[in-house]
PDB file of C-alpha atoms and ligand atoms in Angstrom:
ATOM      1  CA  MET I1085     223.898 138.703 -12.451  1.00 98.00           C
ATOM      2  CA  ARG I1086     224.926 141.224 -15.065  1.00 98.00           C
ATOM      3  CA  VAL I1087     226.552 140.102 -18.312  1.00 98.00           C
ATOM      4  CA  VAL I1088     229.013 142.812 -19.317  1.00 98.00           C
ATOM      5  CA  ARG I1089     230.696 142.964 -22.728  1.00 98.00           C
ATOM      6  CA  SER I1090     232.934 145.980 -22.199  1.00 98.00           C
ATOM      7  CA  ALA I1091     235.073 147.037 -19.225  1.00 98.00           C
ATOM      8  CA  THR I1092     233.588 150.552 -19.393  1.00 97.00           C
ATOM      9  CA  ASP I1093     230.301 149.041 -18.125  1.00 98.00           C
ATOM     10  CA  LEU I1094     231.794 147.109 -15.176  1.00 98.00           C
ATOM     11  CA  ARG I1095     231.008 149.669 -12.371  1.00 96.00           C
ATOM     12  CA  LEU I1096     232.151 147.473  -9.457  1.00 98.00           C
ATOM     13  CA  GLU I1097     231.666 148.210  -5.758  1.00 97.00           C
ATOM     14  CA  GLY I1098     233.517 147.195  -2.590  1.00 98.00           C
ATOM     15  CA  SER I1099     236.163 144.487  -2.599  1.00 98.00           C
ATOM     16  CA  VAL I1100     236.353 142.673  -5.927  1.00 98.00           C
ATOM     17  CA  GLY I1101     237.259 139.020  -6.576  1.00 98.00           C
ATOM     18  CA  LEU I1102     238.041 137.998 -10.167  1.00 99.00           C
ATOM     19  CA  VAL I1103     237.968 134.451 -11.556  1.00 99.00           C
ATOM     20  CA  PRO I1104     239.515 134.319 -15.050  1.00 99.00           C
ATOM     21  CA  THR I1105     238.103 131.483 -17.183  1.00 98.00           C
ATOM     22  CA  MET I1106     237.722 130.281 -20.756  1.00 98.00           C
ATOM     23  CA  GLY I1107     234.186 128.967 -20.152  1.00 98.00           C
ATOM     24  CA  ALA I1108     232.726 125.432 -20.380  1.00 98.00           C
ATOM     25  CA  PHE I1109     232.228 125.532 -16.624  1.00 98.00           C
ATOM     26  CA  HIS I1110     232.573 122.462 -14.434  1.00 98.00           C
ATOM     27  CA  GLU I1111     232.860 121.946 -10.696  1.00 98.00           C
ATOM     28  CA  GLY I1112     236.502 123.145 -10.798  1.00 98.00           C
ATOM     29  CA  HIS I1113     235.372 126.567 -12.018  1.00 98.00           C
ATOM     30  CA  LEU I1114     232.451 126.627  -9.593  1.00 98.00           C
ATOM     31  CA  SER I1115     234.783 125.967  -6.650  1.00 98.00           C
ATOM     32  CA  LEU I1116     236.698 129.122  -7.595  1.00 99.00           C
ATOM     33  CA  PHE I1117     233.457 131.127  -7.839  1.00 99.00           C
ATOM     34  CA  ARG I1118     232.555 129.959  -4.307  1.00 99.00           C
ATOM     35  CA  ALA I1119     235.985 130.870  -2.941  1.00 99.00           C
ATOM     36  CA  ALA I1120     235.659 134.337  -4.472  1.00 99.00           C
ATOM     37  CA  ARG I1121     232.076 134.674  -3.200  1.00 98.00           C
ATOM     38  CA  ALA I1122     233.224 133.928   0.364  1.00 98.00           C
ATOM     39  CA  GLU I1123     235.868 136.665   0.406  1.00 98.00           C
ATOM     40  CA  ASN I1124     234.609 139.604  -1.669  1.00 98.00           C
ATOM     41  CA  ASP I1125     231.729 142.075  -1.941  1.00 98.00           C
ATOM     42  CA  THR I1126     231.642 141.703  -5.719  1.00 98.00           C
ATOM     43  CA  VAL I1127     232.518 138.588  -7.725  1.00 98.00           C
ATOM     44  CA  VAL I1128     233.498 138.972 -11.364  1.00 99.00           C
ATOM     45  CA  VAL I1129     233.991 135.944 -13.607  1.00 99.00           C
ATOM     46  CA  SER I1130     235.701 136.665 -16.891  1.00 98.00           C
ATOM     47  CA  LEU I1131     234.879 134.455 -19.857  1.00 98.00           C
ATOM     48  CA  PHE I1132     237.364 134.875 -22.670  1.00 98.00           C
ATOM     49  CA  LEU I1133     238.587 132.124 -24.979  1.00 98.00           C
ATOM     50  CA  ASN I1134     242.134 133.393 -25.350  1.00 98.00           C
ATOM     51  CA  ALA I1135     243.106 132.236 -28.849  1.00 97.00           C
ATOM     52  CA  ALA I1136     246.675 133.494 -28.353  1.00 98.00           C
ATOM     53  CA  GLN I1137     247.400 130.813 -25.760  1.00 97.00           C
ATOM     54  CA  PHE I1138     246.576 127.985 -28.182  1.00 98.00           C
ATOM     55  CA  GLY I1139     249.383 126.810 -30.453  1.00 97.00           C
ATOM     56  CA  PRO I1140     248.953 125.893 -34.120  1.00 96.00           C
ATOM     57  CA  GLY I1141     247.269 122.485 -34.362  1.00 94.00           C
ATOM     58  CA  GLU I1142     245.886 122.696 -30.812  1.00 97.00           C
ATOM     59  CA  ASP I1143     242.196 122.450 -29.927  1.00 97.00           C
ATOM     60  CA  LEU I1144     241.027 126.082 -30.242  1.00 97.00           C
ATOM     61  CA  GLU I1145     238.440 125.287 -32.917  1.00 97.00           C
ATOM     62  CA  ARG I1146     236.863 122.409 -31.028  1.00 96.00           C
ATOM     63  CA  TYR I1147     237.176 123.908 -27.524  1.00 97.00           C
ATOM     64  CA  PRO I1148     233.741 123.415 -25.864  1.00 97.00           C
ATOM     65  CA  ARG I1149     231.555 126.541 -25.705  1.00 97.00           C
ATOM     66  CA  ASP I1150     228.154 127.011 -24.143  1.00 97.00           C
ATOM     67  CA  ASP I1151     227.699 130.620 -23.067  1.00 97.00           C
ATOM     68  CA  GLU I1152     224.084 130.187 -21.976  1.00 98.00           C
ATOM     69  CA  ARG I1153     224.829 127.248 -19.701  1.00 98.00           C
ATOM     70  CA  ASP I1154     227.877 129.084 -18.320  1.00 98.00           C
ATOM     71  CA  ALA I1155     225.782 132.170 -17.525  1.00 98.00           C
ATOM     72  CA  ARG I1156     223.183 130.017 -15.770  1.00 98.00           C
ATOM     73  CA  LEU I1157     225.792 128.216 -13.637  1.00 98.00           C
ATOM     74  CA  ALA I1158     227.589 131.452 -12.716  1.00 98.00           C
ATOM     75  CA  GLU I1159     224.297 133.051 -11.691  1.00 98.00           C
ATOM     76  CA  GLN I1160     223.423 130.019  -9.532  1.00 98.00           C
ATOM     77  CA  GLU I1161     226.746 130.440  -7.693  1.00 98.00           C
ATOM     78  CA  GLY I1162     226.013 134.059  -6.847  1.00 98.00           C
ATOM     79  CA  VAL I1163     228.420 135.620  -9.340  1.00 98.00           C
ATOM     80  CA  ASP I1164     227.654 139.342  -9.702  1.00 98.00           C
ATOM     81  CA  VAL I1165     229.179 140.064 -13.085  1.00 98.00           C
ATOM     82  CA  LEU I1166     230.022 137.806 -16.018  1.00 98.00           C
ATOM     83  CA  PHE I1167     232.593 139.794 -17.994  1.00 98.00           C
ATOM     84  CA  ALA I1168     232.740 138.477 -21.570  1.00 98.00           C
ATOM     85  CA  PRO I1169     234.840 140.953 -23.540  1.00 98.00           C
ATOM     86  CA  ALA I1170     235.204 140.980 -27.314  1.00 98.00           C
ATOM     87  CA  ALA I1171     238.604 139.919 -28.659  1.00 98.00           C
ATOM     88  CA  ASP I1172     239.491 143.467 -29.732  1.00 97.00           C
ATOM     89  CA  GLU I1173     238.989 144.815 -26.217  1.00 98.00           C
ATOM     90  CA  ILE I1174     241.704 142.443 -24.991  1.00 98.00           C
ATOM     91  CA  TYR I1175     243.822 142.765 -28.138  1.00 98.00           C
ATOM     92  CA  PRO I1176     243.055 146.175 -29.712  1.00 98.00           C
ATOM     93  CA  PRO I1177     244.169 146.795 -33.318  1.00 98.00           C
ATOM     94  CA  GLY I1178     247.945 147.224 -33.403  1.00 98.00           C
ATOM     95  CA  PHE I1179     248.445 145.198 -30.190  1.00 98.00           C
ATOM     96  CA  GLN I1180     252.144 144.413 -29.679  1.00 98.00           C
ATOM     97  CA  THR I1181     252.900 144.268 -25.942  1.00 98.00           C
ATOM     98  CA  TRP I1182     253.451 140.897 -24.282  1.00 98.00           C
ATOM     99  CA  VAL I1183     254.448 139.724 -20.807  1.00 98.00           C
ATOM    100  CA  GLU I1184     257.160 137.055 -20.835  1.00 98.00           C
ATOM    101  CA  VAL I1185     257.841 135.154 -17.601  1.00 98.00           C
ATOM    102  CA  GLU I1186     261.121 133.868 -18.947  1.00 98.00           C
ATOM    103  CA  GLU I1187     262.225 130.798 -16.991  1.00 98.00           C
ATOM    104  CA  LEU I1188     258.997 129.612 -15.396  1.00 98.00           C
ATOM    105  CA  GLY I1189     257.211 130.082 -18.688  1.00 98.00           C
ATOM    106  CA  SER I1190     259.625 127.958 -20.693  1.00 98.00           C
ATOM    107  CA  ILE I1191     259.827 124.711 -18.682  1.00 98.00           C
ATOM    108  CA  LEU I1192     257.338 121.777 -18.567  1.00 98.00           C
ATOM    109  CA  GLU I1193     254.137 123.023 -20.254  1.00 98.00           C
ATOM    110  CA  GLY I1194     256.093 125.917 -21.727  1.00 98.00           C
ATOM    111  CA  GLU I1195     258.513 123.561 -23.436  1.00 98.00           C
ATOM    112  CA  HIS I1196     255.671 121.664 -25.102  1.00 98.00           C
ATOM    113  CA  ARG I1197     253.484 124.720 -25.770  1.00 98.00           C
ATOM    114  CA  PRO I1198     255.831 127.540 -26.872  1.00 98.00           C
ATOM    115  CA  GLY I1199     254.231 130.955 -26.375  1.00 98.00           C
ATOM    116  CA  HIS I1200     251.474 129.553 -24.157  1.00 98.00           C
ATOM    117  CA  PHE I1201     252.450 131.236 -20.889  1.00 98.00           C
ATOM    118  CA  ARG I1202     253.325 134.506 -22.593  1.00 98.00           C
ATOM    119  CA  ALA I1203     249.707 134.658 -23.762  1.00 98.00           C
ATOM    120  CA  VAL I1204     248.411 133.536 -20.348  1.00 98.00           C
ATOM    121  CA  ALA I1205     250.457 136.137 -18.444  1.00 98.00           C
ATOM    122  CA  THR I1206     249.467 138.856 -20.906  1.00 98.00           C
ATOM    123  CA  VAL I1207     245.730 138.136 -20.778  1.00 98.00           C
ATOM    124  CA  CYS I1208     245.815 137.935 -16.973  1.00 99.00           C
ATOM    125  CA  LEU I1209     247.588 141.293 -16.669  1.00 99.00           C
ATOM    126  CA  LYS I1210     245.125 142.799 -19.143  1.00 98.00           C
ATOM    127  CA  LEU I1211     242.164 141.439 -17.165  1.00 98.00           C
ATOM    128  CA  PHE I1212     243.668 142.733 -13.912  1.00 98.00           C
ATOM    129  CA  ASN I1213     244.058 146.184 -15.494  1.00 98.00           C
ATOM    130  CA  LEU I1214     240.464 146.197 -16.767  1.00 98.00           C
ATOM    131  CA  VAL I1215     238.767 144.785 -13.650  1.00 98.00           C
ATOM    132  CA  HIS I1216     241.080 146.032 -10.848  1.00 98.00           C
ATOM    133  CA  PRO I1217     240.358 143.048  -8.589  1.00 98.00           C
ATOM    134  CA  ASP I1218     241.570 142.915  -4.981  1.00 98.00           C
ATOM    135  CA  ARG I1219     241.941 139.147  -5.321  1.00 99.00           C
ATOM    136  CA  ALA I1220     242.135 136.760  -8.273  1.00 99.00           C
ATOM    137  CA  TYR I1221     241.423 133.020  -8.081  1.00 99.00           C
ATOM    138  CA  PHE I1222     243.220 130.205  -9.893  1.00 99.00           C
ATOM    139  CA  GLY I1223     243.126 126.401  -9.694  1.00 98.00           C
ATOM    140  CA  GLN I1224     245.968 124.197  -8.432  1.00 98.00           C
ATOM    141  CA  LYS I1225     245.056 121.920 -11.371  1.00 98.00           C
ATOM    142  CA  ASP I1226     247.092 124.333 -13.540  1.00 98.00           C
ATOM    143  CA  ALA I1227     249.961 124.620 -11.043  1.00 98.00           C
ATOM    144  CA  GLN I1228     252.425 126.128 -13.506  1.00 98.00           C
ATOM    145  CA  GLN I1229     249.896 128.723 -14.650  1.00 98.00           C
ATOM    146  CA  ALA I1230     249.335 129.778 -11.021  1.00 98.00           C
ATOM    147  CA  GLU I1231     253.114 129.969 -10.513  1.00 98.00           C
ATOM    148  CA  VAL I1232     253.602 132.065 -13.656  1.00 98.00           C
ATOM    149  CA  VAL I1233     250.842 134.487 -12.618  1.00 99.00           C
ATOM    150  CA  LYS I1234     252.235 134.810  -9.072  1.00 98.00           C
ATOM    151  CA  ARG I1235     255.704 135.525 -10.490  1.00 98.00           C
ATOM    152  CA  MET I1236     254.355 138.158 -12.895  1.00 98.00           C
ATOM    153  CA  VAL I1237     252.362 139.843 -10.124  1.00 99.00           C
ATOM    154  CA  GLY I1238     255.437 139.918  -7.869  1.00 98.00           C
ATOM    155  CA  ASP I1239     257.878 141.001 -10.547  1.00 98.00           C
ATOM    156  CA  LEU I1240     255.673 143.815 -11.883  1.00 98.00           C
ATOM    157  CA  ALA I1241     254.128 144.845  -8.509  1.00 98.00           C
ATOM    158  CA  VAL I1242     250.583 144.263  -9.766  1.00 98.00           C
ATOM    159  CA  PRO I1243     248.238 145.193  -6.884  1.00 98.00           C
ATOM    160  CA  VAL I1244     246.253 141.949  -6.664  1.00 99.00           C
ATOM    161  CA  GLU I1245     246.320 139.026  -4.250  1.00 98.00           C
ATOM    162  CA  ILE I1246     246.546 135.623  -5.964  1.00 99.00           C
ATOM    163  CA  ARG I1247     244.565 132.777  -4.407  1.00 98.00           C
ATOM    164  CA  VAL I1248     245.151 129.186  -5.531  1.00 98.00           C
ATOM    165  CA  CYS I1249     242.326 126.710  -4.817  1.00 98.00           C
ATOM    166  CA  PRO I1250     242.472 122.880  -4.634  1.00 98.00           C
ATOM    167  CA  THR I1251     242.070 120.658  -7.696  1.00 98.00           C
ATOM    168  CA  GLN I1252     238.536 119.286  -8.056  1.00 98.00           C
ATOM    169  CA  ARG I1253     238.300 115.679  -9.236  1.00 98.00           C
ATOM    170  CA  ASP I1254     235.628 113.287 -10.422  1.00 98.00           C
ATOM    171  CA  GLU I1255     234.875 110.348  -8.154  1.00 98.00           C
ATOM    172  CA  ASP I1256     237.236 108.158 -10.174  1.00 97.00           C
ATOM    173  CA  GLY I1257     240.118 110.579  -9.501  1.00 98.00           C
ATOM    174  CA  LEU I1258     240.338 112.244 -12.921  1.00 98.00           C
ATOM    175  CA  ALA I1259     240.892 115.988 -12.486  1.00 98.00           C
ATOM    176  CA  LEU I1260     237.971 117.954 -13.913  1.00 98.00           C
ATOM    177  CA  SER I1261     238.846 119.695 -17.153  1.00 98.00           C
ATOM    178  CA  SER I1262     236.927 121.161 -20.061  1.00 96.00           C
ATOM    179  CA  ARG I1263     239.043 118.872 -22.247  1.00 97.00           C
ATOM    180  CA  ASN I1264     237.648 115.698 -20.600  1.00 97.00           C
ATOM    181  CA  ALA I1265     234.657 116.208 -22.921  1.00 96.00           C
ATOM    182  CA  TYR I1266     236.865 115.047 -25.817  1.00 97.00           C
ATOM    183  CA  LEU I1267     237.454 111.596 -24.265  1.00 98.00           C
ATOM    184  CA  SER I1268     235.565 108.499 -25.407  1.00 98.00           C
ATOM    185  CA  ALA I1269     234.550 106.053 -22.652  1.00 97.00           C
ATOM    186  CA  GLU I1270     237.534 103.885 -23.511  1.00 97.00           C
ATOM    187  CA  GLU I1271     239.928 106.837 -23.515  1.00 98.00           C
ATOM    188  CA  ARG I1272     238.582 108.073 -20.219  1.00 98.00           C
ATOM    189  CA  GLU I1273     239.346 104.692 -18.682  1.00 98.00           C
ATOM    190  CA  ARG I1274     242.935 104.923 -19.964  1.00 98.00           C
ATOM    191  CA  ALA I1275     243.189 108.538 -18.743  1.00 98.00           C
ATOM    192  CA  LEU I1276     242.733 107.345 -15.150  1.00 98.00           C
ATOM    193  CA  ALA I1277     246.370 106.215 -15.292  1.00 98.00           C
ATOM    194  CA  LEU I1278     247.336 109.908 -14.978  1.00 98.00           C
ATOM    195  CA  PRO I1279     245.979 110.593 -11.458  1.00 98.00           C
ATOM    196  CA  ARG I1280     246.995 107.083 -10.397  1.00 98.00           C
ATOM    197  CA  ALA I1281     250.604 107.505 -11.560  1.00 98.00           C
ATOM    198  CA  LEU I1282     250.856 110.906  -9.871  1.00 98.00           C
ATOM    199  CA  GLN I1283     249.347 109.629  -6.637  1.00 98.00           C
ATOM    200  CA  ALA I1284     251.697 106.619  -6.586  1.00 98.00           C
ATOM    201  CA  GLN I1285     254.609 108.739  -7.895  1.00 98.00           C
ATOM    202  CA  ASP I1286     255.202 105.921 -10.375  1.00 98.00           C
ATOM    203  CA  ARG I1287     255.773 106.868 -14.002  1.00 98.00           C
ATOM    204  CA  SER I1288     255.546 103.259 -15.164  1.00 98.00           C
ATOM    205  CA  LEU I1289     251.776 103.398 -14.598  1.00 98.00           C
ATOM    206  CA  LEU I1290     251.681 105.665 -17.669  1.00 98.00           C
ATOM    207  CA  ASN I1291     253.083 102.932 -19.951  1.00 96.00           C
ATOM    208  CA  GLY I1292     251.067 102.909 -23.154  1.00 94.00           C
ATOM    209  CA  LEU I1293     250.272 106.630 -23.056  1.00 97.00           C
ATOM    210  CA  LYS I1294     252.386 109.294 -24.716  1.00 98.00           C
ATOM    211  CA  VAL I1295     254.027 111.183 -21.850  1.00 98.00           C
ATOM    212  CA  ASP I1296     255.140 114.788 -22.493  1.00 98.00           C
ATOM    213  CA  TYR I1297     256.666 115.028 -19.010  1.00 98.00           C
ATOM    214  CA  PHE I1298     256.428 113.508 -15.528  1.00 98.00           C
ATOM    215  CA  GLU I1299     258.533 115.738 -13.304  1.00 98.00           C
ATOM    216  CA  VAL I1300     258.917 117.317  -9.898  1.00 98.00           C
ATOM    217  CA  ALA I1301     258.555 121.086 -10.134  1.00 98.00           C
ATOM    218  CA  ASN I1302     259.901 123.378  -7.447  1.00 97.00           C
ATOM    219  CA  PHE I1303     256.817 125.534  -7.318  1.00 98.00           C
ATOM    220  CA  GLU I1304     255.258 126.873  -4.148  1.00 97.00           C
ATOM    221  CA  PRO I1305     254.099 124.285  -3.079  1.00 97.00           C
ATOM    222  CA  ARG I1306     256.348 121.672  -4.739  1.00 98.00           C
ATOM    223  CA  VAL I1307     254.425 119.372  -7.088  1.00 98.00           C
ATOM    224  CA  LEU I1308     254.833 116.277  -9.186  1.00 98.00           C
ATOM    225  CA  ALA I1309     253.379 117.396 -12.521  1.00 98.00           C
ATOM    226  CA  ALA I1310     252.585 115.467 -15.678  1.00 98.00           C
ATOM    227  CA  ALA I1311     251.147 115.862 -19.153  1.00 98.00           C
ATOM    228  CA  VAL I1312     249.983 112.943 -21.282  1.00 98.00           C
ATOM    229  CA  ARG I1313     248.175 112.390 -24.528  1.00 98.00           C
ATOM    230  CA  VAL I1314     245.235 110.022 -24.638  1.00 98.00           C
ATOM    231  CA  GLY I1315     244.244 109.603 -28.270  1.00 95.00           C
ATOM    232  CA  GLY I1316     244.002 113.175 -29.577  1.00 95.00           C
ATOM    233  CA  THR I1317     243.483 114.715 -26.135  1.00 97.00           C
ATOM    234  CA  ARG I1318     246.235 116.266 -24.066  1.00 98.00           C
ATOM    235  CA  LEU I1319     245.695 116.138 -20.295  1.00 98.00           C
ATOM    236  CA  ILE I1320     247.677 117.712 -17.448  1.00 98.00           C
ATOM    237  CA  ASP I1321     247.527 117.094 -13.718  1.00 98.00           C
ATOM    238  CA  ASN I1322     249.716 117.343 -10.631  1.00 99.00           C
ATOM    239  CA  VAL I1323     249.896 116.373  -6.968  1.00 98.00           C
ATOM    240  CA  ILE I1324     251.313 118.448  -4.145  1.00 98.00           C
ATOM    241  CA  LEU I1325     254.270 116.571  -2.673  1.00 98.00           C
ATOM    242  CA  GLU I1326     254.188 115.227   0.865  1.00 76.00           C
ATOM    243  CA  GLY I1327     255.267 117.709   3.492  1.00 75.00           C
ATOM    244  CA  ASP I1328     254.292 120.627   1.257  1.00 55.00           C
ATOM    245  CA  ASN I1329     250.574 120.365   1.919  1.00 53.00           C
ATOM    246  CA  ARG I1330     249.119 123.678   2.990  1.00 52.00           C
TER     247      ARG I1330
HETATM  248  P1  AMP N2281     240.049 127.421 -17.722  1.00 57.88           P
HETATM  249  O1  AMP N2281     238.640 127.864 -17.994  1.00 57.88           O
HETATM  250  O2  AMP N2281     240.332 126.009 -18.099  1.00 57.88           O
HETATM  251  O3  AMP N2281     241.074 128.412 -18.209  1.00 57.88           O
HETATM  252  O4  AMP N2281     240.186 127.417 -16.134  1.00 57.88           O
HETATM  253  C1  AMP N2281     239.867 128.542 -15.361  1.00 57.88           C
HETATM  254  C2  AMP N2281     240.380 128.347 -13.969  1.00 57.88           C
HETATM  255  O5  AMP N2281     239.793 127.174 -13.399  1.00 57.88           O
HETATM  256  C3  AMP N2281     241.903 128.160 -13.921  1.00 57.88           C
HETATM  257  O6  AMP N2281     242.428 128.896 -12.819  1.00 57.88           O
HETATM  258  C4  AMP N2281     242.033 126.679 -13.693  1.00 57.88           C
HETATM  259  O7  AMP N2281     243.220 126.331 -13.007  1.00 57.88           O
HETATM  260  C5  AMP N2281     240.825 126.385 -12.844  1.00 57.88           C
HETATM  261  N1  AMP N2281     240.490 124.963 -12.917  1.00 57.88           N
HETATM  262  C6  AMP N2281     240.353 124.204 -14.037  1.00 57.88           C
HETATM  263  N2  AMP N2281     240.110 122.922 -13.709  1.00 57.88           N
HETATM  264  C7  AMP N2281     240.111 122.862 -12.356  1.00 57.88           C
HETATM  265  C8  AMP N2281     239.926 121.807 -11.402  1.00 57.88           C
HETATM  266  N3  AMP N2281     239.694 120.556 -11.774  1.00 57.88           N
HETATM  267  N4  AMP N2281     240.006 122.127 -10.089  1.00 57.88           N
HETATM  268  C9  AMP N2281     240.246 123.401  -9.687  1.00 57.88           C
HETATM  269  N5  AMP N2281     240.427 124.431 -10.539  1.00 57.88           N
HETATM  270  C10 AMP N2281     240.361 124.165 -11.847  1.00 57.88           C
END
């Protein structure tokens, strides 16, 4: 596996699959690497902690980072190129162009994290323009993110196919997330209410947690999506609604 710091050194061959990430890899990330590996000649994983998509007071400073472990895991999964650009390659001096997915980007997560999806859509378009992937891979765990990216790609005729892969969960049902590392044992136990409430479609199971939203979203596929706070940690999850399973 090559670790590449600048897009000028990418030199990719054949069909290219891109998996955009912010690092701190877990089985959710690895499942995307495998999906990309199965469908493309060359697999590129981007590792870029996109500060712009964190709001003031969010967890940017404490977001888990372990570049060496990430490189080792990516290599084990057969990733060809780990693309870890510097911040000023993504946002060059004088940067002032942003992609706004107006409606989809302002509901649910967007309502609670103003500016989040504008930064997500912008970094994804930038990565697509640097890497020129044939396919890009996203997790159903972040259903609204996948929907925003699909909308942007359709609206702006970006020549990339978007693949959305199933949510990976721990044995106890909690969706894997880099942010699970923040949870104490006691908080993790309380966090299990999130997958349980979604599975049962019963908001009352979240009593005692601070709920940002628990709502059906008319995405493709339709989901019941929720965000909760457990102590100082904000968690999101969703389930695909019956009859919409692909
Ligand atoms: P992140 O590094 O958190 O930005 O995530 C990178 C990609 O991995 C995104 O497309 C996420 O939706 C996806 N992802 C994160 N957690 C999971 C999970 N538990 N199952 C499947 N995909 C996931």
